[in-house]
PDB file of C-alpha atoms and ligand atoms in Angstrom:
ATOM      1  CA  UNK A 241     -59.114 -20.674-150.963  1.00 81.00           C
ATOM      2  CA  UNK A 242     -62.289 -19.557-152.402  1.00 90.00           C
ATOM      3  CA  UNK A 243     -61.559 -15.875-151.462  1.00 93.00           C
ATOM      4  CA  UNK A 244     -58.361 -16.414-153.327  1.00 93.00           C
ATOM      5  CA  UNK A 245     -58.930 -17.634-155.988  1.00 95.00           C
ATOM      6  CA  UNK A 246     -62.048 -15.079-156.702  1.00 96.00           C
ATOM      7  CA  UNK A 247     -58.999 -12.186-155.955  1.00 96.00           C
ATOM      8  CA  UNK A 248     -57.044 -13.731-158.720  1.00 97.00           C
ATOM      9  CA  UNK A 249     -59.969 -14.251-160.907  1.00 98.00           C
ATOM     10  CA  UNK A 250     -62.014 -10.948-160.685  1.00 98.00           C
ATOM     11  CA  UNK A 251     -58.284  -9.244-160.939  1.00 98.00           C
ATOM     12  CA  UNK A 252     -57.207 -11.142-164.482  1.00 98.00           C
ATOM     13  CA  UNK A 253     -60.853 -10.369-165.973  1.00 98.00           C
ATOM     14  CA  UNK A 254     -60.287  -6.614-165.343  1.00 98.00           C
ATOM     15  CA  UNK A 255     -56.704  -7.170-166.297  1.00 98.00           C
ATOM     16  CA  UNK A 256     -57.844  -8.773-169.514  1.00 98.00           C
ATOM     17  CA  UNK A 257     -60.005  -5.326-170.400  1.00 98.00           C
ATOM     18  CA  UNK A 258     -58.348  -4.709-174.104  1.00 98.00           C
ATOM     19  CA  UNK A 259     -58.376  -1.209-173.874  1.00 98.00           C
ATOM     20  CA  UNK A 260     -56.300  -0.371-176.758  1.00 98.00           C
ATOM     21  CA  UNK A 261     -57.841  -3.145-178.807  1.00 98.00           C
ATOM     22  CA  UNK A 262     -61.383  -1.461-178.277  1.00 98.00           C
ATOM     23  CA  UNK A 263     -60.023   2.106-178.594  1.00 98.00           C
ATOM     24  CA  UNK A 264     -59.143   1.082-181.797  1.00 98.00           C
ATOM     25  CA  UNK A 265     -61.704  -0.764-182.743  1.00 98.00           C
ATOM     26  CA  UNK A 266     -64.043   2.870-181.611  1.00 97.00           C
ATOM     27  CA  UNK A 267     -61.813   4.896-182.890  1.00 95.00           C
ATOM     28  CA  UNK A 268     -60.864   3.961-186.688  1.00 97.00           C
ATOM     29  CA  UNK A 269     -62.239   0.531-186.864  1.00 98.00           C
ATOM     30  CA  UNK A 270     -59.210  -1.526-186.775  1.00 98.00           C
ATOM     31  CA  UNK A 271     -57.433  -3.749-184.774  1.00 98.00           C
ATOM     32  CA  UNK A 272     -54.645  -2.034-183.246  1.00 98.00           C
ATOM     33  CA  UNK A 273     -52.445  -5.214-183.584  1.00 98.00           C
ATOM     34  CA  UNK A 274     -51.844  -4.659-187.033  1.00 98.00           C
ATOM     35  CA  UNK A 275     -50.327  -1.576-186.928  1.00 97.00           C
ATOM     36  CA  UNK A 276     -47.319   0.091-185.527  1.00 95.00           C
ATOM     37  CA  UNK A 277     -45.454  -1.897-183.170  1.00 96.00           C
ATOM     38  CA  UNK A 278     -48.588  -4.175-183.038  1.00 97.00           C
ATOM     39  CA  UNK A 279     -48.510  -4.044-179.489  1.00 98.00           C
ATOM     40  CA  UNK A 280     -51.954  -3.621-177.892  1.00 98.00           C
ATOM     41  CA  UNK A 281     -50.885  -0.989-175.600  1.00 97.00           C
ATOM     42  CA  UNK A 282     -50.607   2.524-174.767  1.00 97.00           C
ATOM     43  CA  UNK A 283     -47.634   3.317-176.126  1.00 97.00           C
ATOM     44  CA  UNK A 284     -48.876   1.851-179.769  1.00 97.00           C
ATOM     45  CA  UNK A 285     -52.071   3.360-179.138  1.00 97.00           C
ATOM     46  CA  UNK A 286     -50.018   7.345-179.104  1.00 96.00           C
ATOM     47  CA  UNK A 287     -48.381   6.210-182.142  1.00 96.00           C
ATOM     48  CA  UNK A 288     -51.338   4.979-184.271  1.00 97.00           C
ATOM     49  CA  UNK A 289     -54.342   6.681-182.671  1.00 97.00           C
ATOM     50  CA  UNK A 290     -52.542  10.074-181.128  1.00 96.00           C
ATOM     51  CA  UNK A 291     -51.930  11.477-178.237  1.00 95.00           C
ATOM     52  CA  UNK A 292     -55.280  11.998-176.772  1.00 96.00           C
ATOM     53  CA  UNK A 293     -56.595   8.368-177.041  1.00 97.00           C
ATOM     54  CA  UNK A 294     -53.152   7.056-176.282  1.00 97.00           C
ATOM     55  CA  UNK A 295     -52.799   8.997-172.768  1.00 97.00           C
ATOM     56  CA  UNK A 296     -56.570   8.090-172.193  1.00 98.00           C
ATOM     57  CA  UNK A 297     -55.471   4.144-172.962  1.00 98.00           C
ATOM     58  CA  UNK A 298     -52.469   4.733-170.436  1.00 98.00           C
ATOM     59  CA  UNK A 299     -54.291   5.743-167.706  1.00 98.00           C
ATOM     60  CA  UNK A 300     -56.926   3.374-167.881  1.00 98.00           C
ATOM     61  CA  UNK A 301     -54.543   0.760-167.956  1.00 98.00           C
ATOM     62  CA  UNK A 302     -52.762   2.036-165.195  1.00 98.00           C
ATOM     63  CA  UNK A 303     -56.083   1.960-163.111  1.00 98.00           C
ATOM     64  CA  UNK A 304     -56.619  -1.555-163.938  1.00 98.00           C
ATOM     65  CA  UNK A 305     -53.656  -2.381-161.890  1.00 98.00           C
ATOM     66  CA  UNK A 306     -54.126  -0.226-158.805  1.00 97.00           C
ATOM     67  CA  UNK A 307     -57.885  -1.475-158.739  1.00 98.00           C
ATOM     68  CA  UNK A 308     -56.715  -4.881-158.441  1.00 97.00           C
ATOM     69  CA  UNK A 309     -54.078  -4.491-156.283  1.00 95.00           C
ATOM     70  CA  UNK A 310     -56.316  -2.077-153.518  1.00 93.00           C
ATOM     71  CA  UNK A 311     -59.947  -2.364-154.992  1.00 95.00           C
ATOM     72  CA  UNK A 312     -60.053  -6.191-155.835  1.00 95.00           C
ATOM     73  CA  UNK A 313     -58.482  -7.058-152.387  1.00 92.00           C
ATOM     74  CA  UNK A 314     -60.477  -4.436-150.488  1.00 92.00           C
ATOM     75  CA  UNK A 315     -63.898  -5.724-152.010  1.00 94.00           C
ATOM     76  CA  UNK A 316     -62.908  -9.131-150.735  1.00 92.00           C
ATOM     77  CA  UNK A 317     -61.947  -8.216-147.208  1.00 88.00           C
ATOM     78  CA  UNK A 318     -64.804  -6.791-146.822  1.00 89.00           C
ATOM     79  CA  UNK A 319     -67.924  -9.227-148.457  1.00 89.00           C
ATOM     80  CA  UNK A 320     -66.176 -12.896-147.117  1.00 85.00           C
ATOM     81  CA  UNK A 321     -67.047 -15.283-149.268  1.00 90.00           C
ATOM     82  CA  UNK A 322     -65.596 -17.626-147.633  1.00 87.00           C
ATOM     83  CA  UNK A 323     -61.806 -17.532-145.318  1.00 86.00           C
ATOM     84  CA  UNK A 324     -59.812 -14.611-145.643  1.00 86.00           C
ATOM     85  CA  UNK A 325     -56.277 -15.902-147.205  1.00 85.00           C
ATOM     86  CA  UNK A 326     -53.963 -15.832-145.014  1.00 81.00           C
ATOM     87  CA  UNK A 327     -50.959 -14.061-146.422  1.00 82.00           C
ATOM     88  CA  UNK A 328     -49.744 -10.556-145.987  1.00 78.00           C
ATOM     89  CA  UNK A 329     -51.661  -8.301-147.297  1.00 81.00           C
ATOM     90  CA  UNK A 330     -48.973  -6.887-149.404  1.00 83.00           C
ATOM     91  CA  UNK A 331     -47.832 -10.582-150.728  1.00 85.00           C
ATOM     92  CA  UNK A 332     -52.448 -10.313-151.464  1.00 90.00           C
ATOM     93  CA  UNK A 333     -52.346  -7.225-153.433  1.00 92.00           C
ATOM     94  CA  UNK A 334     -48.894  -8.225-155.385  1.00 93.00           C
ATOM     95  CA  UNK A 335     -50.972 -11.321-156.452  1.00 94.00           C
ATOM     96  CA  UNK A 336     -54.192  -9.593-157.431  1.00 96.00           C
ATOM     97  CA  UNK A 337     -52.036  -7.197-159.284  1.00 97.00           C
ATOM     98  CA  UNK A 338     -49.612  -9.777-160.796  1.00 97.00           C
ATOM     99  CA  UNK A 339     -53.005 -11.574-162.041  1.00 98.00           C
ATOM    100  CA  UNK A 340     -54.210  -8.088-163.560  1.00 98.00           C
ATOM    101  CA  UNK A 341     -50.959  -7.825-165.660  1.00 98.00           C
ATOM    102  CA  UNK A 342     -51.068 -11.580-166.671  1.00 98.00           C
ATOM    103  CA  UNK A 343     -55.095 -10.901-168.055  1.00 98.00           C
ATOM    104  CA  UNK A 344     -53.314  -7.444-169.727  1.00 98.00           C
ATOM    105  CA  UNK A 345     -50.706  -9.326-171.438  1.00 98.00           C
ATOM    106  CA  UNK A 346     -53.124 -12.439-171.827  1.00 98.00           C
ATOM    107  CA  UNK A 347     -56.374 -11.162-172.479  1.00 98.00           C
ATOM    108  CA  UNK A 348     -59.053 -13.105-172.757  1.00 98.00           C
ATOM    109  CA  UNK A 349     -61.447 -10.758-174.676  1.00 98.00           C
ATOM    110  CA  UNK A 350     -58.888 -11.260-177.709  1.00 97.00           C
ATOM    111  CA  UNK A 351     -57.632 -14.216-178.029  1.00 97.00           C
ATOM    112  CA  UNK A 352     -54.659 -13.992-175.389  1.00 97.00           C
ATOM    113  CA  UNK A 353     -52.698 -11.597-177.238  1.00 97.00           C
ATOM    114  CA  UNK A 354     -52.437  -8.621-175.434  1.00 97.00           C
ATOM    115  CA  UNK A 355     -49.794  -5.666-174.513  1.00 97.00           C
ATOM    116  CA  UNK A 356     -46.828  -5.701-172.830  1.00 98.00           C
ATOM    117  CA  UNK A 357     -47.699  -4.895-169.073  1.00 97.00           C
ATOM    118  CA  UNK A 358     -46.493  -1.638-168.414  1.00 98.00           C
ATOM    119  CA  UNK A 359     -49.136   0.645-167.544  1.00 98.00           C
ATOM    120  CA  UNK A 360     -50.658  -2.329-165.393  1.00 98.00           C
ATOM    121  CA  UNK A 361     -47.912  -3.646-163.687  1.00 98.00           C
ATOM    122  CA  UNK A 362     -46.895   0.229-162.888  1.00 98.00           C
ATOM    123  CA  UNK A 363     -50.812   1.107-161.289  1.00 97.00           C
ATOM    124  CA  UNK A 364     -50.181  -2.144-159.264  1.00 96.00           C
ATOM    125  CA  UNK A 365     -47.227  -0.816-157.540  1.00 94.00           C
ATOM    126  CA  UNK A 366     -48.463   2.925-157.340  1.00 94.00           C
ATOM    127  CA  UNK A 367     -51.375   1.410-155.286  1.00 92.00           C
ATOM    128  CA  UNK A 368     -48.494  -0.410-153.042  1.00 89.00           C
ATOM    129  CA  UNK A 369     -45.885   1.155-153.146  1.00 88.00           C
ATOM    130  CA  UNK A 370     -46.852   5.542-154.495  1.00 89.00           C
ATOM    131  CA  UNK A 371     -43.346   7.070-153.456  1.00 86.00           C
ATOM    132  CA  UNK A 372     -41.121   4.755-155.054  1.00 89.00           C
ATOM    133  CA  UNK A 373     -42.920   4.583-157.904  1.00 93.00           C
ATOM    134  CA  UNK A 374     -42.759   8.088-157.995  1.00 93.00           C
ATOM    135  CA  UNK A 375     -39.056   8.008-158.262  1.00 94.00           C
ATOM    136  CA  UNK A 376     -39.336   5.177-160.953  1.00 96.00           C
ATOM    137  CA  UNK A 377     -41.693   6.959-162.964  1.00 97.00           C
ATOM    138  CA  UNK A 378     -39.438  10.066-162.762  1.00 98.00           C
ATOM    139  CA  UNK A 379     -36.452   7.384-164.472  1.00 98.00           C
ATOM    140  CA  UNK A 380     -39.093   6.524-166.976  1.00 98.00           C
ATOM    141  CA  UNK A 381     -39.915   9.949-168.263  1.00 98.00           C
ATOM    142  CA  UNK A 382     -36.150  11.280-168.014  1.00 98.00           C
ATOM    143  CA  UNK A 383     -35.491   7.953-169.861  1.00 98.00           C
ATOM    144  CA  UNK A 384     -38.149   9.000-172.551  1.00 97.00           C
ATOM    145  CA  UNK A 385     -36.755  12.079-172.911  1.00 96.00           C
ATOM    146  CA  UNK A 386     -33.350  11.548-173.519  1.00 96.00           C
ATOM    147  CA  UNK A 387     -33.193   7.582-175.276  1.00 97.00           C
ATOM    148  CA  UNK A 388     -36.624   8.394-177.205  1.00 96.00           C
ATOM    149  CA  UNK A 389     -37.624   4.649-176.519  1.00 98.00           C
ATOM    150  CA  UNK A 390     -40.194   4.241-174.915  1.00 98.00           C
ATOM    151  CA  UNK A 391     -39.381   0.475-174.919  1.00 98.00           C
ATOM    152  CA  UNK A 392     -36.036   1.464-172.930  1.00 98.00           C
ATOM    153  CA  UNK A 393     -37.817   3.210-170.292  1.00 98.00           C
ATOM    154  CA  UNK A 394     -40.167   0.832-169.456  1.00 98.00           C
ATOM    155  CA  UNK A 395     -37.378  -1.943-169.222  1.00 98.00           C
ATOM    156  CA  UNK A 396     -35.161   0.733-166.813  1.00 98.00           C
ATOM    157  CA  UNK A 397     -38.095   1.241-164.995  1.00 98.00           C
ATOM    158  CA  UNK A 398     -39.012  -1.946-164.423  1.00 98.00           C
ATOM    159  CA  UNK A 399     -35.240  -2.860-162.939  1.00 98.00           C
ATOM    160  CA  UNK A 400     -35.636   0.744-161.305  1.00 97.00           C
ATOM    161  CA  UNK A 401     -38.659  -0.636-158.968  1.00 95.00           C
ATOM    162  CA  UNK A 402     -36.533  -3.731-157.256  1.00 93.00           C
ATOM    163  CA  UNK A 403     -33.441  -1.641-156.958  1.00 93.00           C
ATOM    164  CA  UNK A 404     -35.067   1.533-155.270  1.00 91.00           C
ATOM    165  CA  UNK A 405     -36.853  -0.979-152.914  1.00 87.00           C
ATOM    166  CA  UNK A 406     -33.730  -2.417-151.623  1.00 85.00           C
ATOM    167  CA  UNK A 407     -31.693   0.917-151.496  1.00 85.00           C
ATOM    168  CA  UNK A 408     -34.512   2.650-149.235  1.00 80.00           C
ATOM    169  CA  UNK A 409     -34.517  -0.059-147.578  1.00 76.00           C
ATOM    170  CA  UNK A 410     -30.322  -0.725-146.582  1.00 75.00           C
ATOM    171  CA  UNK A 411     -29.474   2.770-147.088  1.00 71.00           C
ATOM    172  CA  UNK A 412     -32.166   4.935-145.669  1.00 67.00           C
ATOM    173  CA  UNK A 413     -33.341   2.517-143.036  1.00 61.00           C
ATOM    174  CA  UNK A 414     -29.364   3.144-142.045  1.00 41.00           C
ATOM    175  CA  UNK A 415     -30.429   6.977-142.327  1.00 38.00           C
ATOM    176  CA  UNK A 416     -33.103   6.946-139.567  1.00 41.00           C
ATOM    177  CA  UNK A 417     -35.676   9.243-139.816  1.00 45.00           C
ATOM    178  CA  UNK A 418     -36.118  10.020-143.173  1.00 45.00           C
ATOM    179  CA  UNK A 419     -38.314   6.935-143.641  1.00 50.00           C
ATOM    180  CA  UNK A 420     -40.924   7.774-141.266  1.00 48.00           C
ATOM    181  CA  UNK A 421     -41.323  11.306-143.601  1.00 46.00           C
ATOM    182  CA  UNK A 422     -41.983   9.128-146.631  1.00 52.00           C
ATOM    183  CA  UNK A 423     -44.149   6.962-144.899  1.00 53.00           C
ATOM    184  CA  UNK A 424     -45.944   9.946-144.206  1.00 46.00           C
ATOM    185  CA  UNK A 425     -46.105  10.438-147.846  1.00 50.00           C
ATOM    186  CA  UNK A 426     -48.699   7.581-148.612  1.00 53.00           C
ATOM    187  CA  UNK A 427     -46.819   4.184-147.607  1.00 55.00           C
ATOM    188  CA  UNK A 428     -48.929   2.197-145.509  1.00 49.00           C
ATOM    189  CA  UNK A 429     -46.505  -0.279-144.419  1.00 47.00           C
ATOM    190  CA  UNK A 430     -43.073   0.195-142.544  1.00 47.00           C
ATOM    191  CA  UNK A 431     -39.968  -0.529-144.443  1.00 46.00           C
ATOM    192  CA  UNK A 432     -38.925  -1.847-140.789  1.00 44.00           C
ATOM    193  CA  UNK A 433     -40.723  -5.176-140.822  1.00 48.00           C
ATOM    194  CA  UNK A 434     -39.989  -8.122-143.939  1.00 46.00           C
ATOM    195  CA  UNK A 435     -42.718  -6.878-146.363  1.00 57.00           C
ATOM    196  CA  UNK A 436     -40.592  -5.198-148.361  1.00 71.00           C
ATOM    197  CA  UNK A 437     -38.794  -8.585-148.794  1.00 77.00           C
ATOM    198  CA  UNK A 438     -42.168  -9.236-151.061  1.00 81.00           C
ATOM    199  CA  UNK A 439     -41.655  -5.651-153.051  1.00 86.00           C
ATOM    200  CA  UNK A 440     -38.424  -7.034-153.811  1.00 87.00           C
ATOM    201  CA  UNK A 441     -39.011 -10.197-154.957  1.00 87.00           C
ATOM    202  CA  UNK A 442     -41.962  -9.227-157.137  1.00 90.00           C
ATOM    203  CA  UNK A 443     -40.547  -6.468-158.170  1.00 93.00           C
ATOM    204  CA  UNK A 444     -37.786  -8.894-159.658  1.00 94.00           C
ATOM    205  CA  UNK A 445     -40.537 -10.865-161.202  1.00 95.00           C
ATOM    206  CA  UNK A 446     -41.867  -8.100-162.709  1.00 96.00           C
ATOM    207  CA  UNK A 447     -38.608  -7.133-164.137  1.00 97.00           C
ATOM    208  CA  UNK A 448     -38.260 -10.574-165.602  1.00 97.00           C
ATOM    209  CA  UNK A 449     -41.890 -10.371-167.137  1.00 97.00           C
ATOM    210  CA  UNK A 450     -40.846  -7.418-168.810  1.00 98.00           C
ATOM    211  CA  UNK A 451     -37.895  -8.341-170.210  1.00 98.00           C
ATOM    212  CA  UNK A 452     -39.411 -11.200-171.670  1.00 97.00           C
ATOM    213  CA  UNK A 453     -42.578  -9.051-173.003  1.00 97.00           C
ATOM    214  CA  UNK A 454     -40.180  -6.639-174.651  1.00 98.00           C
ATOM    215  CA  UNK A 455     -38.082  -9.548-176.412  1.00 97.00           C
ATOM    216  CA  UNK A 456     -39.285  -8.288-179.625  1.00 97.00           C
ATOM    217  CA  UNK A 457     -37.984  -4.767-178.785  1.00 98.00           C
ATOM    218  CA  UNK A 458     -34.631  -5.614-177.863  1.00 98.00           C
ATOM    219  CA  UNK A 459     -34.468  -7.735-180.958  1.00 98.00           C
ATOM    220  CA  UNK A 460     -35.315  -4.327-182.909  1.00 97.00           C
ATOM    221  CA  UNK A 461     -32.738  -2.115-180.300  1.00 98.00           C
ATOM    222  CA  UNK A 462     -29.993  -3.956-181.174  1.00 98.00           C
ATOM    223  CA  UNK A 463     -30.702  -4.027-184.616  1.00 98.00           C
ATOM    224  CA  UNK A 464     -31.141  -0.471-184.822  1.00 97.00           C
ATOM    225  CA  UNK A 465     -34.935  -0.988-185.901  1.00 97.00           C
ATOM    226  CA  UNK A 466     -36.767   0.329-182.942  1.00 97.00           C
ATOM    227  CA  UNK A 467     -39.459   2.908-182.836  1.00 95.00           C
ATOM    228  CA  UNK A 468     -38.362   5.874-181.710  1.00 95.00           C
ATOM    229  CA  UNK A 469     -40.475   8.901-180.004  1.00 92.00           C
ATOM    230  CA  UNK A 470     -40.529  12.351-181.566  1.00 82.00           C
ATOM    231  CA  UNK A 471     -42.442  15.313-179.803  1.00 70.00           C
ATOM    232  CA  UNK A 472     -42.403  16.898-182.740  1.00 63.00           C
ATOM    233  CA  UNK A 473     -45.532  17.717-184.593  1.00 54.00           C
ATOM    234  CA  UNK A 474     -45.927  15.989-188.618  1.00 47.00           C
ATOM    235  CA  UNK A 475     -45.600  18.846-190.359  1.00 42.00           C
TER     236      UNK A 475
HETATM  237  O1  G3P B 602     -45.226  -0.266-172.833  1.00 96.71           O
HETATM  238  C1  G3P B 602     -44.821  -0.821-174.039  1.00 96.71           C
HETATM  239  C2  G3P B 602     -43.602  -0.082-174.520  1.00 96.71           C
HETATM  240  O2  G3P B 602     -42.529  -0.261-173.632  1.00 96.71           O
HETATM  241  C3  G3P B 602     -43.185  -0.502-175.891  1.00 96.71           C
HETATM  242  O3  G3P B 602     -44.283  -0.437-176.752  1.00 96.71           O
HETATM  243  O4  G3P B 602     -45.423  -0.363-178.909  1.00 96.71           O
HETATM  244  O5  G3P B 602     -43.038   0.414-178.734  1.00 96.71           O
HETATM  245  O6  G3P B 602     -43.572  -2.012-178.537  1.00 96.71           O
HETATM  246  P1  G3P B 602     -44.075  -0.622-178.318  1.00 96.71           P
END
């Protein structure tokens, strides 16, 4: 219990890292909150502080996740402090990494108001799950690309994740073979056993989560309000 609860605990706290906030903050001395979308993300962060800081924000957010979901749970296995918990590991590192994007979106270096989860809740499932989230990251950038929301791609990837799960895993498990070549590709466990039962269902809850973080953007999609992306340079 001990063990678990120091998972969950370690995992929000590096969750909770504002990166945005302080990139902000280091960068033109504001609070990135009030500007833009006022989202404290990655995505906000491209729009007010560029590209450069906003990719930087990304990716660190992104390694928040995975380092809970592997690092967090790792570090634990390894120094006991007390019993092991004894749950699969992948139903362990789902937590850690749910508890990551909970600190993200509920940070408690700034007053619980936080970003949306993305970036988090994606390096979580790259460090469980790499191929799929392959695929799903390939839906968010085609998504990008074509919608120019940002907020749209995230919410299609998110629903992407569950979806992909369960079709590798009642049509290709149909297939044969081709499952042991993308285990080969990085997935530690087999598709063959009830783990991915787990992927599924928290890969629902994450869905849920962000739906519910991007409220505010589907408010502003359907009133034709919403930020959109341009790759075009200011002139
Ligand atoms: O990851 C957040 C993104 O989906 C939307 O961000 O700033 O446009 O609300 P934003």
């Amino acid at each position: 219990m001990l063990t678990l609860l120091a998972i969950l605990t370690v995992s929000y706290i590096i969750g909770s890292i504002p990166t945005s906030i302080m990139a902000g903050k280091m960068m033109k001395g504001i609070d990135i909150r009030n500007f833009g979308s006022g989202n404290a993300g990655g995505t906000n962060a491209f729009r007010v502080l560029g590209w450069k800081t906003g990719l930087t924000v990304t990716l660190i957010d992104i390694v928040k996740g995975v380092v809970a979901a592997v690092s967090v749970v790792a570090f634990f296995r390894h120094h006991p402090i007390g019993a092991f918990p004894d749950i699969n590991e992948v139903a362990l590192r789902l937590l850690a990494g749910m508890s990551a994007v909970i600190g993200h979106v509920f940070t408690v270096f700034a007053g619980f108001k936080g970003g949306k989860g993305v970036s988090t809740a994606a390096g979580m499932l790259i460090g469980i799950a790499p191929v799929s989230m392959l695929m799903v990251i390939g839906i968010f950038l085609l998504t990008v690309w074509f919608s120019r929301y940002v907020s749209v791609a995230s919410i299609f990837a998110a629903v992407a994740f569950p979806l992909i799960i369960a079709i590798r895993k009642y049509v290709f498990e149909l297939g044969g073979g081709l499952d042991y070549y993308i285990r080969l590709f990085g997935e530690s466990f087999s598709f063959h056993d009830s783990l991915d039962y787990h992927l599924i269902i928290f890969g629902l809850l994450v869905a849920f989560a962000i739906l519910f973080t991007h409220r505010a953007n589907i408010r502003r999609l359907i009133s034709g309000t919403e930020n959109r992306v341009t790759f075009r340079k200011h002139a």
